[in-house]
Coordinates of C-alpha atoms in Angstrom, one line a residue:
I1 CA 160.0 78.4 120.5
D2 CA 163.0 78.0 123.4
Y3 CA 160.5 75.7 126.3
F4 CA 158.3 74.0 123.2
G5 CA 160.6 73.4 119.5
E6 CA 159.3 75.6 117.0
N7 CA 156.3 73.4 115.4
L8 CA 154.4 73.0 118.9
G9 CA 155.8 77.0 120.2
V10 CA 155.1 78.8 117.3
S11 CA 150.4 77.3 117.5
I12 CA 151.3 77.2 121.6
A13 CA 152.3 81.8 121.0
T14 CA 149.6 81.7 118.8
V15 CA 146.7 81.0 120.4
V16 CA 147.9 82.3 124.0
M17 CA 148.2 85.8 121.5
S18 CA 144.9 85.9 120.3
L19 CA 143.4 85.1 123.7
V20 CA 145.6 88.0 125.4
L21 CA 144.3 90.4 122.3
L22 CA 140.7 89.1 122.0
I23 CA 140.6 89.6 126.0
F24 CA 142.8 92.8 126.8
A25 CA 142.0 94.5 123.2
E26 CA 138.7 93.6 122.1
V27 CA 136.3 92.7 124.7
A28 CA 137.8 94.1 127.9
P29 CA 138.3 98.3 126.7
K30 CA 134.6 97.1 125.0
T31 CA 132.9 96.1 127.4
L32 CA 134.2 99.2 129.8
A33 CA 133.1 102.2 127.0
A34 CA 129.7 100.3 127.2
N35 CA 129.5 100.6 130.9
Y36 CA 130.4 103.9 130.8
P37 CA 130.1 105.4 127.8
D38 CA 131.0 109.1 129.0
K39 CA 134.1 108.7 131.0
T40 CA 135.3 106.6 128.2
A41 CA 134.5 108.9 125.6
A42 CA 135.7 112.0 127.2
W43 CA 139.7 110.6 127.8
T44 CA 139.3 108.8 124.5
V45 CA 138.6 112.0 122.3
Y46 CA 142.0 114.1 122.8
P47 CA 144.3 111.1 121.6
L48 CA 141.9 109.7 118.4
T49 CA 141.9 113.5 117.5
I50 CA 145.8 113.4 117.7
M51 CA 146.0 110.4 116.2
T52 CA 143.1 111.1 113.5
W53 CA 145.6 114.1 112.6
L54 CA 148.8 112.7 112.3
L55 CA 147.8 109.6 110.3
Y56 CA 145.4 111.6 107.5
P57 CA 147.9 111.6 104.9
L58 CA 148.0 107.8 105.4
V59 CA 144.6 107.1 105.5
W60 CA 144.0 109.4 102.6
V61 CA 146.2 107.6 100.2
T62 CA 145.1 104.0 100.8
N63 CA 141.3 105.4 100.9
T64 CA 142.3 106.4 97.1
F65 CA 144.4 103.1 96.3
S66 CA 141.6 101.2 97.5
N67 CA 138.3 103.1 95.5
G68 CA 140.5 103.2 92.7
L69 CA 140.9 99.4 92.5
L70 CA 137.4 99.3 93.1
R71 CA 136.1 101.3 90.1
L72 CA 138.7 99.7 87.9
F73 CA 136.6 96.5 88.4
G74 CA 133.8 98.7 87.4
F75 CA 132.5 99.4 90.9
S76 CA 130.4 102.7 91.6
L77 CA 131.5 104.7 94.6
N78 CA 129.5 107.6 96.2
E79 CA 131.7 109.8 98.4
H80 CA 129.3 112.4 99.5
K81 CA 126.5 109.7 100.7
S82 CA 125.3 111.2 103.9
Q83 CA 126.5 109.7 107.7
N84 CA 124.1 110.2 109.3
L85 CA 121.8 107.9 110.9
S86 CA 118.5 106.0 109.4
S87 CA 115.3 105.6 111.7
E88 CA 115.9 101.5 111.0
E89 CA 119.9 102.1 112.2
L90 CA 118.5 104.3 115.6
K91 CA 116.2 102.3 116.1
T92 CA 118.2 99.3 116.2
F93 CA 120.8 101.5 118.5
L94 CA 118.1 102.0 121.2
E95 CA 117.4 98.1 120.9
T96 CA 120.8 97.0 122.2
S97 CA 121.8 100.5 124.2
T98 CA 121.7 99.9 127.7
R99 CA 119.3 102.7 128.7
Q100 CA 116.7 101.8 131.3
N101 CA 113.7 100.1 129.6
S102 CA 111.4 102.5 130.1
N103 CA 113.4 105.7 128.7
R104 CA 114.1 103.2 125.8
K105 CA 110.7 102.2 125.2
L106 CA 110.0 106.2 125.1
I107 CA 112.4 107.2 122.9
M108 CA 110.7 104.1 120.5
S109 CA 107.2 104.7 120.9
I110 CA 107.7 109.0 119.1
F111 CA 109.6 106.5 115.9
D112 CA 106.5 104.2 116.0
L113 CA 105.0 107.4 115.1
E114 CA 106.1 107.6 111.5
S115 CA 104.4 104.0 111.3
F116 CA 100.8 105.0 112.9
R117 CA 98.0 106.8 110.8
V118 CA 95.1 108.6 112.7
T119 CA 93.0 106.3 111.9
D120 CA 95.0 103.5 113.8
I121 CA 93.8 105.8 117.0
T122 CA 91.0 107.6 115.7
T123 CA 87.2 107.3 117.9
P124 CA 85.1 105.7 115.1
K125 CA 81.5 108.3 114.3
A126 CA 79.7 106.1 116.3
D127 CA 81.0 106.5 119.4
I128 CA 81.7 110.1 119.1
I129 CA 80.0 112.0 121.8
G130 CA 78.7 115.3 120.1
L131 CA 76.0 118.0 121.0
D132 CA 73.3 118.1 118.3
I133 CA 71.8 121.4 118.2
E134 CA 68.5 120.7 117.2
Q135 CA 67.5 118.9 120.3
D136 CA 65.7 120.5 123.2
W137 CA 66.8 122.7 124.6
D138 CA 66.6 121.2 128.3
D139 CA 68.4 118.4 126.9
V140 CA 71.1 121.0 125.8
I141 CA 70.9 122.1 129.6
T142 CA 71.6 118.5 130.8
F143 CA 74.1 117.7 128.7
F144 CA 76.6 120.2 129.3
K145 CA 75.6 119.4 132.8
S146 CA 76.8 115.5 132.5
V147 CA 79.2 115.4 129.9
Q148 CA 83.0 115.2 130.8
Y149 CA 84.8 116.2 127.9
T150 CA 86.5 119.5 127.5
V151 CA 85.9 119.9 123.9
I152 CA 82.8 118.3 122.8
P153 CA 82.2 118.1 118.4
V154 CA 78.5 120.1 117.6
Y155 CA 76.5 119.4 114.4
E156 CA 73.0 119.8 113.1
K157 CA 70.6 116.0 113.4
N158 CA 73.7 113.9 112.5
I159 CA 77.6 114.5 113.1
N160 CA 78.3 114.3 109.5
N161 CA 76.9 118.3 109.6
I162 CA 79.3 119.1 112.2
L163 CA 79.0 122.8 112.9
G164 CA 82.2 122.7 115.3
F165 CA 84.2 122.6 118.3
C166 CA 82.8 123.7 122.1
H167 CA 84.8 124.4 124.6
V168 CA 83.1 122.6 127.7
R169 CA 84.5 125.4 130.0
D170 CA 83.1 129.1 128.2
I171 CA 80.2 127.0 128.5
V172 CA 80.0 126.4 132.4
H173 CA 81.3 130.4 132.5
L174 CA 78.0 131.5 130.4
M175 CA 75.6 129.3 132.0
L176 CA 76.5 130.3 135.8
F177 CA 76.2 134.1 134.2
G178 CA 72.5 133.0 133.1
T179 CA 73.5 134.5 129.7
F180 CA 73.6 130.7 127.9
N181 CA 70.9 130.5 124.9
R182 CA 71.3 128.7 121.7
E183 CA 72.2 131.7 119.6
V184 CA 75.1 132.5 122.3
L185 CA 76.4 128.6 122.3
L186 CA 76.6 129.2 118.2
K187 CA 78.6 132.4 118.3
T188 CA 81.0 130.1 121.0
L189 CA 81.8 127.6 118.3
E190 CA 85.7 127.2 117.2
K191 CA 85.7 126.2 113.2
A192 CA 86.3 122.1 112.6
Y193 CA 89.2 120.7 112.0
F194 CA 89.4 118.5 109.6
V195 CA 92.2 116.3 107.9
P196 CA 92.9 113.0 106.2
E197 CA 93.0 109.3 107.4
Y198 CA 96.3 108.4 105.8
T199 CA 98.1 111.5 108.7
T200 CA 100.9 110.2 110.2
L201 CA 100.8 110.8 113.7
Y202 CA 103.8 112.2 113.8
N203 CA 102.6 114.5 110.9
Q204 CA 99.5 115.1 112.3
L205 CA 101.3 115.9 115.9
L206 CA 103.1 119.2 114.3
H207 CA 99.7 120.2 112.7
F208 CA 98.4 120.0 116.5
Q209 CA 101.4 121.8 118.1
R210 CA 101.6 124.8 115.0
L211 CA 97.8 125.0 114.5
K212 CA 97.4 124.8 118.2
K213 CA 94.8 122.7 117.8
R214 CA 93.6 119.4 120.5
M215 CA 91.3 117.7 118.2
A216 CA 90.5 116.9 114.9
M217 CA 87.9 115.5 112.8
V218 CA 88.8 112.4 110.6
V219 CA 87.9 112.4 107.2
D220 CA 88.0 109.8 104.2
E221 CA 89.1 110.5 100.5
Y222 CA 85.4 111.2 99.9
G223 CA 85.1 114.1 102.6
D224 CA 83.0 112.0 104.8
I225 CA 84.0 111.8 108.7
Q226 CA 85.6 108.1 109.9
G227 CA 85.9 109.3 113.3
L228 CA 87.7 112.1 115.9
V229 CA 90.9 112.3 116.7
T230 CA 92.9 113.9 119.9
L231 CA 96.5 115.4 120.8
D232 CA 95.5 113.3 124.3
D233 CA 95.1 110.4 122.1
I234 CA 98.3 110.7 120.2
L235 CA 100.4 111.7 123.9
E236 CA 99.3 108.7 125.1
E237 CA 100.9 106.5 121.9
I238 CA 104.0 108.3 123.3
V239 CA 103.7 108.2 127.1
G240 CA 100.9 105.4 127.7
D241 CA 97.5 105.7 129.4
F242 CA 97.1 109.1 131.3
T243 CA 93.9 110.2 130.8
T244 CA 91.7 107.3 131.8
D245 CA 92.0 104.6 133.5
S246 CA 93.6 101.9 133.4
A247 CA 91.1 99.3 133.7
D248 CA 88.8 100.7 131.3
N249 CA 89.9 98.4 128.7
I250 CA 89.6 95.4 131.3
Q251 CA 85.9 96.7 131.8
H252 CA 85.2 95.9 127.8
I253 CA 87.2 92.2 128.5
H254 CA 85.4 89.5 131.0
E255 CA 86.5 86.8 131.5
E256 CA 84.4 82.9 131.2
Q257 CA 84.0 80.6 133.8
D258 CA 85.3 77.8 130.9
G259 CA 88.1 80.2 130.9
S260 CA 86.9 82.2 127.5
Y261 CA 86.8 85.4 127.0
L262 CA 83.2 88.0 126.7
I263 CA 84.2 91.3 125.2
D264 CA 82.9 94.1 123.5
G265 CA 83.3 94.5 119.7
E266 CA 84.3 97.9 120.0
I267 CA 87.4 97.8 121.5
P268 CA 89.8 98.6 119.9
V269 CA 92.5 95.4 118.0
R270 CA 95.5 96.9 119.3
E271 CA 94.2 97.3 123.0
L272 CA 93.3 93.9 122.7
N273 CA 96.7 92.6 121.5
E274 CA 98.4 94.6 124.0
T275 CA 95.7 93.6 127.0
M276 CA 95.6 90.1 126.5
N277 CA 99.5 89.5 124.9
W278 CA 97.6 88.3 121.7
Q279 CA 98.6 88.6 117.7
F280 CA 95.7 89.6 115.7
P281 CA 96.0 91.6 113.4
T282 CA 95.8 95.5 113.0
H283 CA 96.5 96.7 109.8
G284 CA 93.5 96.6 108.5
A285 CA 90.2 97.1 110.4
K286 CA 90.5 99.1 113.8
T287 CA 88.4 97.1 116.5
L288 CA 87.1 93.5 116.8
S289 CA 84.1 94.1 115.0
G290 CA 85.9 95.5 112.3
L291 CA 88.0 92.5 112.7
I292 CA 85.7 90.0 112.5
I293 CA 83.6 91.0 109.3
H294 CA 86.8 92.1 106.9
T295 CA 87.8 88.4 108.3
L296 CA 84.1 86.8 106.9
E297 CA 83.6 89.1 104.1
M298 CA 80.3 89.8 105.8
I299 CA 77.5 90.6 108.6
P300 CA 77.6 87.9 110.9
T301 CA 74.9 86.3 112.9
V302 CA 74.6 85.1 116.2
G303 CA 76.7 82.1 116.6
T304 CA 78.8 82.2 114.1
S305 CA 81.9 81.1 114.0
L306 CA 86.0 81.3 113.0
L307 CA 89.5 81.6 113.8
L308 CA 91.2 84.9 114.5
D309 CA 94.9 84.1 114.9
E310 CA 94.6 80.6 115.9
H311 CA 92.1 82.2 118.9
P312 CA 88.2 80.1 118.7
V313 CA 85.8 83.3 118.3
E314 CA 81.7 82.9 117.9
V315 CA 79.8 85.4 117.9
V316 CA 77.5 86.4 120.3
A317 CA 75.3 89.8 120.3
V318 CA 74.6 92.2 116.7
Q319 CA 73.1 95.6 117.3
D320 CA 73.4 97.5 114.3
N321 CA 75.7 96.1 111.7
R322 CA 78.2 95.8 113.8
V323 CA 79.2 92.9 116.4
K324 CA 78.0 94.0 120.1
R325 CA 79.7 91.1 121.8
A326 CA 82.2 87.9 120.9
R327 CA 83.5 85.2 123.1
I328 CA 87.3 84.5 122.2
A329 CA 88.8 81.2 123.8
R330 CA 92.4 82.5 126.0
E331 CA 94.7 79.6 123.9
R332 CA 95.2 78.9 120.1
I333 CA 94.3 76.4 118.8
A334 CA 97.9 75.5 118.2
N335 CA 98.8 75.9 122.0
R336 CA 96.2 73.2 123.3
K337 CA 96.8 70.5 124.9
P338 CA 94.8 66.5 123.4
T339 CA 92.6 66.0 126.3
A340 CA 92.7 62.0 127.2
A341 CA 89.9 61.4 124.8
N342 CA 91.2 63.4 121.8
E343 CA 95.1 61.3 122.8
H344 CA 92.6 57.9 122.2
H345 CA 91.0 58.7 119.7
E346 CA 94.4 59.4 117.6

């Protein structure tokens, strides 16, 4: 005021002090605390504890007065409301945290287990590798010599008549000592474990841990087998692929000379989205074949075309009422640049 007068001086003082308070009392301390949270908490916790204790009477009086005023106007307050963070609040915190991206992604994957069901990662019934107990014994021996899985389902005639799970390492031990036959095989089977298709991945992980199981058959509300889920499948949802080569998905996708992709119908939609960075819907059908059939509401014939998330799709091969292979354009129609011919026509 002495230097600039009463009107201009007050305005200058207000602006300068606002900037000083904003920088030195807000932005700078919070930035420091965000970058060094442990160190900041270590030397601020003691004065904050003392201040909390000293100011408790004033805080209590203020809260009591404000709460009473709100009740006077008809607002209902829940004083015993839990202060625990919800899952959504924790997710928001992780998304905005300064933690390493790999660690943050790992923790977020654990939260996502509550959002997905076992059907999202189930191996379809038609793709299950199992052993028919009624086939020739020489074929059974050949099967165990070439199988690449540690645990396999054993069934009679078809997978719906499952007899149990077989641990291949036990069979290899019996084969080496020459005490392996059909009766011995049946005695070594572990009782089949069934889970409903609506089970979340988080709950199923807990069930596997509690029951010491690694594999389960997924059934629908009528008890019919829909597929198979394993402990490894759930763990891969958390940490990524570790039991299979990441190139396995690429084998289902073949790039054509025109820039389109020839894709096997059995590939899961979620894996296709992750590999190609597409946005095909995943809330219904789980495979590309199922998604095409669900969209068309019919079994397509060769040459049938449709749009999936604005990607042109052409059915190339159909086998056993399933889409064996489809050709999908790389770009969505909305992202395509008009050709010279189109520009002239427009």
